[in-house]
Backbone as numpy.savetxt, mean C-alpha at the origin, in Angstrom:
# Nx Ny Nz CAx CAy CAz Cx Cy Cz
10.01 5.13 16.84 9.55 6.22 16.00 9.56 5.79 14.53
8.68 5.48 13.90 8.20 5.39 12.81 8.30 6.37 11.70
8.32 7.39 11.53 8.01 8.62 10.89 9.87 8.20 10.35
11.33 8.35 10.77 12.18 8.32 10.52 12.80 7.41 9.88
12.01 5.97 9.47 11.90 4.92 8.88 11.08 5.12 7.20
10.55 5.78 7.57 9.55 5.29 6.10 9.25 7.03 5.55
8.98 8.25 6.34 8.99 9.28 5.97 10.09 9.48 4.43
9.33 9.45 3.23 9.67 10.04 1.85 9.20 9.11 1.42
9.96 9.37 -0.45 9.27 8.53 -1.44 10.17 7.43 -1.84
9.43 6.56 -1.94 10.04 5.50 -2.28 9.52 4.64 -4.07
10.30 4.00 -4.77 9.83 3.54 -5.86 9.55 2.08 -5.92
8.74 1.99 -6.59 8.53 0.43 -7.01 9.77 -0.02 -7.42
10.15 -1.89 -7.24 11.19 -2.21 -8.10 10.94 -4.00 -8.49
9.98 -4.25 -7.69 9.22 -5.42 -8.75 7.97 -6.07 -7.50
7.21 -6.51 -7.81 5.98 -7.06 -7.74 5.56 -8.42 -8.21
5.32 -9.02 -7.30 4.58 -10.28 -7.61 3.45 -10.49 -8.49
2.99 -11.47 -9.02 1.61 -11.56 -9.65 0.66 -11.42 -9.02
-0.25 -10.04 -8.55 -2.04 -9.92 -8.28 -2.92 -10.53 -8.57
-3.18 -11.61 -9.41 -4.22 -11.85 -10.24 -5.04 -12.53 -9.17
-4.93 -13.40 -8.47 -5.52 -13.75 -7.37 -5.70 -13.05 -6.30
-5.55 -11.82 -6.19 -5.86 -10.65 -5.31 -6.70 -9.70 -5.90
-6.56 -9.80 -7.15 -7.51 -9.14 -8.17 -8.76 -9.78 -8.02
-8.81 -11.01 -8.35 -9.95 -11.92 -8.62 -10.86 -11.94 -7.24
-10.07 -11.81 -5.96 -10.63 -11.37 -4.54 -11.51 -10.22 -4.63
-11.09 -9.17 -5.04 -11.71 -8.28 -5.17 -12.80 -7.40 -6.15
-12.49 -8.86 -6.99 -13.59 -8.73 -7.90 -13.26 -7.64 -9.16
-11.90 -7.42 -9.15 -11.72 -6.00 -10.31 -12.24 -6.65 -11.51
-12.41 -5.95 -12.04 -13.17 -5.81 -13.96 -11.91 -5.80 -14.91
-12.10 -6.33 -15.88 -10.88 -6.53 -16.59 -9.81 -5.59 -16.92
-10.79 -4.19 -17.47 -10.41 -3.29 -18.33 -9.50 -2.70 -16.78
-9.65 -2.67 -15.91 -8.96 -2.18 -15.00 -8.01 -3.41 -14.39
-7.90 -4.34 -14.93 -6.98 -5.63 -14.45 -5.58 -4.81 -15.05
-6.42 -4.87 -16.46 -5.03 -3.91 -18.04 -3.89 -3.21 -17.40
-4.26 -2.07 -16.35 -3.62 -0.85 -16.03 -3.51 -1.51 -14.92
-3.76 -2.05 -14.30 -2.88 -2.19 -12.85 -1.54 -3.68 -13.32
-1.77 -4.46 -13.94 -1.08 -5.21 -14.76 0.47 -4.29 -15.07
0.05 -3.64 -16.13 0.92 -2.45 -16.29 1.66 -1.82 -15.49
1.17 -1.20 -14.36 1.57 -0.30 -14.15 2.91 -1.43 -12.98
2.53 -2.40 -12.38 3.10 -3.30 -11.53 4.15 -3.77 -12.04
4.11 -3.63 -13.15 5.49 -4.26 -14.25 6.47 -3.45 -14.85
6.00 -2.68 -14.63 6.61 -0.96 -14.87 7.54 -0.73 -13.75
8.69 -1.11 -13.60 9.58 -0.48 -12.91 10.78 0.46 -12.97
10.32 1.31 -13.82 11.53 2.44 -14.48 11.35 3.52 -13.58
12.05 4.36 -14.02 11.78 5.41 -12.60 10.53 6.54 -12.17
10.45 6.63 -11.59 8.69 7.07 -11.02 7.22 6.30 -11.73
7.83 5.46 -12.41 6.40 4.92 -12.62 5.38 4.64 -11.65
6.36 4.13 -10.20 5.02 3.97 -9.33 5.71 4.13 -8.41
5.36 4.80 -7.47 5.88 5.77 -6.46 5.05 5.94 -4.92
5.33 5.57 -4.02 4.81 5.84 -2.47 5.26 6.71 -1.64
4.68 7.83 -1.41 4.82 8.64 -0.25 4.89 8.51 0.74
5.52 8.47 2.12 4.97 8.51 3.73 5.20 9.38 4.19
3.59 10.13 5.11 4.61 10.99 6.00 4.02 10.28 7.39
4.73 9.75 8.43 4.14 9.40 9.34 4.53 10.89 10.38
3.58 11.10 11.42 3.64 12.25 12.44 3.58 11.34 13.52
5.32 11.23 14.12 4.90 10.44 15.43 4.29 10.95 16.55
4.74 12.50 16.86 4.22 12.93 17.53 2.07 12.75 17.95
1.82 13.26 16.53 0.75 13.30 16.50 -0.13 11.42 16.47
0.65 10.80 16.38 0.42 9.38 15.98 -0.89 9.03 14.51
-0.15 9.90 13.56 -0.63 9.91 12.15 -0.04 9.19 11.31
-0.61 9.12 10.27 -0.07 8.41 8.74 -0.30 8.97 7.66
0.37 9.73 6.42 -0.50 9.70 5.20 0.36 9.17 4.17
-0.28 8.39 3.38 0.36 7.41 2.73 -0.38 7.94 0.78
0.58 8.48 0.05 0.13 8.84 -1.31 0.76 7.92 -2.14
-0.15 7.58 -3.47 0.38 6.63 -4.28 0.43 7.75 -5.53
1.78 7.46 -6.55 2.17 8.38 -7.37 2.21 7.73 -8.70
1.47 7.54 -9.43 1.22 6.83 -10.60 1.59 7.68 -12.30
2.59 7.29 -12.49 3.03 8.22 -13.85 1.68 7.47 -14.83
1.40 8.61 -15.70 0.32 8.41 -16.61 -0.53 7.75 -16.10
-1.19 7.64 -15.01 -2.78 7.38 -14.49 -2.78 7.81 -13.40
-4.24 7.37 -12.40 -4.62 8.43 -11.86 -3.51 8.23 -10.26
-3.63 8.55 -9.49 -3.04 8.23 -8.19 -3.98 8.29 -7.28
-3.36 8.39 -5.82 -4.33 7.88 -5.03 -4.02 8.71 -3.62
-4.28 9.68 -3.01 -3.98 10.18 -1.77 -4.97 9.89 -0.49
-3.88 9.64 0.69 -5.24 9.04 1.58 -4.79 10.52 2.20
-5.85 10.90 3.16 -6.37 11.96 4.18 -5.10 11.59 5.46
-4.72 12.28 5.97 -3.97 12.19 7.11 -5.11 11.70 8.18
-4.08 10.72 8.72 -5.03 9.39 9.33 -4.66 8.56 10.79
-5.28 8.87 11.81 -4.74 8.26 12.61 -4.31 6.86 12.34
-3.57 5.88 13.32 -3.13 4.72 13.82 -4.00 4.30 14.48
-4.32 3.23 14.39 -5.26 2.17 14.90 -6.87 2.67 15.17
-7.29 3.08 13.85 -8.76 3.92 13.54 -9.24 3.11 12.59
-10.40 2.83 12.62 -10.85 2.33 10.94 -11.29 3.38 10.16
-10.90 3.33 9.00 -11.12 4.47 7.75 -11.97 3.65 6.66
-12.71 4.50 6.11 -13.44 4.06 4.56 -12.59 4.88 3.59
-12.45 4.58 2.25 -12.10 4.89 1.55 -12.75 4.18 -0.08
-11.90 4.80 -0.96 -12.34 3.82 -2.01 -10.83 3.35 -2.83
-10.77 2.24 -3.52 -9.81 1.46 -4.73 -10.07 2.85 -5.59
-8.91 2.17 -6.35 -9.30 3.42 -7.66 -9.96 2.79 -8.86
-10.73 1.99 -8.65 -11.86 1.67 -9.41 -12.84 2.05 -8.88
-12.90 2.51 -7.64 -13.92 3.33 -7.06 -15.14 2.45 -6.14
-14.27 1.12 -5.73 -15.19 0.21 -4.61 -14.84 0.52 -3.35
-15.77 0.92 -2.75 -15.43 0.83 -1.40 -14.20 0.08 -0.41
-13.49 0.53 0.51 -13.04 -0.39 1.35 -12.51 0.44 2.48
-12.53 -0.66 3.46 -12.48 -0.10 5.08 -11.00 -0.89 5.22
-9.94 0.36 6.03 -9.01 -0.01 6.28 -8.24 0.46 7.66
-7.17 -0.01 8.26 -6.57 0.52 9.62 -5.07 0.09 9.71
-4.66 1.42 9.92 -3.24 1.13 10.07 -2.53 1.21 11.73
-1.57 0.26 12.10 -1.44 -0.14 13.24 0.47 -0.23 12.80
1.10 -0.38 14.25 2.31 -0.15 13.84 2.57 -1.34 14.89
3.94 -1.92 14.37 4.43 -3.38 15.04 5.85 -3.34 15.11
6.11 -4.02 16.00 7.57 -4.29 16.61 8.25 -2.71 17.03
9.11 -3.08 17.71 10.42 -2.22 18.77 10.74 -1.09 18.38
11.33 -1.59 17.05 12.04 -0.39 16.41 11.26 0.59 15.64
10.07 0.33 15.33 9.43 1.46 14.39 9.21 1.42 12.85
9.99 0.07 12.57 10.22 0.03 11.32 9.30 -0.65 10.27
8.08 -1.21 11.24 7.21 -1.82 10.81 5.71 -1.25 10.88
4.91 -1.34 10.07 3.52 -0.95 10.65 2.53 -2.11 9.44
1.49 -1.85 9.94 0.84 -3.27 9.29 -0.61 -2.53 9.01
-1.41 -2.58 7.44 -2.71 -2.16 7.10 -4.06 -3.49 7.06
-4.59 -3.09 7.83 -5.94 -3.96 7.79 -6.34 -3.76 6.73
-6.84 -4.40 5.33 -8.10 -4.09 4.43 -8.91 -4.96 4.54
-10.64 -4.81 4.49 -11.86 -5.57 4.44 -12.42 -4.43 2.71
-12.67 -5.30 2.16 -13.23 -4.45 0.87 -14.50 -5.80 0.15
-14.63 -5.31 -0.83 -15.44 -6.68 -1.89 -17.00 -6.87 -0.90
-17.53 -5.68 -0.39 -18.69 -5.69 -0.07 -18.26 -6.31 1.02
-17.49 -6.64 2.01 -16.72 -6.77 3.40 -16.68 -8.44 3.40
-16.34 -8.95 2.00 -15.95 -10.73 1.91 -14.71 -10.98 1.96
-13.21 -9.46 1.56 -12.49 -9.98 1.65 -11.46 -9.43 3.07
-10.75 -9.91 2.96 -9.69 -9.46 4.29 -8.06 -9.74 3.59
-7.85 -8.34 3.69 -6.12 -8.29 3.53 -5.26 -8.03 4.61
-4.08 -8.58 5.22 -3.40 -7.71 6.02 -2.36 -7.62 4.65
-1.42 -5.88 4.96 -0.45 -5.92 4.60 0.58 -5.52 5.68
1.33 -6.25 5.80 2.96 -6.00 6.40 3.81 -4.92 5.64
4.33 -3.67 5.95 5.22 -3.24 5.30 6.29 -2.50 6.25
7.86 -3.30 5.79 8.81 -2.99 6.77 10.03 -2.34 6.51
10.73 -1.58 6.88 11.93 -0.74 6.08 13.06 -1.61 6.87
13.99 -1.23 5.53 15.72 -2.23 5.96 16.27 -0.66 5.77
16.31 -0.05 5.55 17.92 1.14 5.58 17.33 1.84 4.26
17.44 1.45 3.11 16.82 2.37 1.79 15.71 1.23 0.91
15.42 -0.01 2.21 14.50 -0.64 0.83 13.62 -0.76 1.43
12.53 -1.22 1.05 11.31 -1.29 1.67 10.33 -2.51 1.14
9.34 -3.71 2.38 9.30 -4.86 1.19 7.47 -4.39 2.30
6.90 -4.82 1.21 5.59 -4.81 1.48 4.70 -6.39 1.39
4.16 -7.10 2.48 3.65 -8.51 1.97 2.39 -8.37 2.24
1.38 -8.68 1.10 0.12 -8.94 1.41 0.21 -10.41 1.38
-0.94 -10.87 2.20 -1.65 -11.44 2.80 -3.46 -11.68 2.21
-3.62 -12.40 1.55 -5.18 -12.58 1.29 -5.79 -13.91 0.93
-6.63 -14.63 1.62 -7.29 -15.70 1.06 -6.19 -16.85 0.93
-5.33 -17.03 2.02 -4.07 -17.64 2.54 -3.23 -17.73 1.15
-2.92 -16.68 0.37 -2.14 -16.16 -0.85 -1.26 -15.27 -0.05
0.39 -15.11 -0.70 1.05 -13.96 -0.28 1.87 -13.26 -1.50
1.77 -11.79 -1.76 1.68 -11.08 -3.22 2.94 -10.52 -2.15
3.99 -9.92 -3.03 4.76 -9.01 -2.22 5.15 -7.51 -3.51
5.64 -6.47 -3.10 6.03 -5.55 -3.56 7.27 -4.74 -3.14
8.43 -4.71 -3.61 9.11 -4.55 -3.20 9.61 -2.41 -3.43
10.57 -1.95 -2.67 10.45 -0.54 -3.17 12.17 -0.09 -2.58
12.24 0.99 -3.29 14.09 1.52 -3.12 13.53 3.07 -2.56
13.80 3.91 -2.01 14.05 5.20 -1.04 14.58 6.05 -2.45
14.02 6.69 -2.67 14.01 7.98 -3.70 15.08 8.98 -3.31
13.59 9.41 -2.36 13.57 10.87 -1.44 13.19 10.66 -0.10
């Protein structure tokens, strides 16, 4: 059961360098600025992740909480569905979330975005109150790490 693992908010508490995940996806500078920022920003709620997983229902909704810019809410979403959505620069991308290993504590997001050239997996797995997230892109690995709020 999944939902009892990752269900609340959790905070950023440091981040690897994007720039080569950026450059994948083709972001524009002026929006390099603020995501730069905001990744380096680890004071409290600066950047913030929601989960609510519904095991029952075998759902996901996953909100991003961005002090002083915009955030990002996905739609309550099945498991192992492909979804469109958009970046918050507003490019398209198709994504699917799938859940891995025994315990529940893992689930893993497909992204294809960049007009469908690039491919991300991300891994993201809970230890007790931390939470480590690894992307995966263009045989690069970016990680993000996060602490249990709420």
């Amino acid at each position: 059961m999944s939902g009892k693992f990752f269900n609340g908010r959790w905070r950023l508490t440091y981040s690897s360098d994007f720039e080569p995940y950026m450059d994948a996806y083709e972001i524009d500078e002026s929006y390099r600025k603020w995501v730069r920022r905001v990744l380096l920003d680890y004071s409290d709620e600066a950047l913030v992740e929601e989960y609510f997983i519904d095991d029952k229902a075998n759902t996901l909704t996953r909100k991003v909480i961005i002090k002083d810019g915009p955030g990002r809410e996905s739609s309550c979403v099945p498991f192992d569905t492909q979804h469109t959505t958009s970046y918050f620069d507003g490019k398209p991308v198709k994504y699917q979330y799938g859940r891995e290993g025994d315990e529940g504590n893992r689930i893993v997001r497909f992204e294809i975005g960049n007009n469908d050239k690039v491919h991300t997996m991300i891994v993201t797995e809970v230890d007790g109150d931390k939470m480590l997230s690894t992307y995966t892109c263009r045989g690069r690995t970016y990680i993000k790490t996060f602490i249990k709020v709420a």
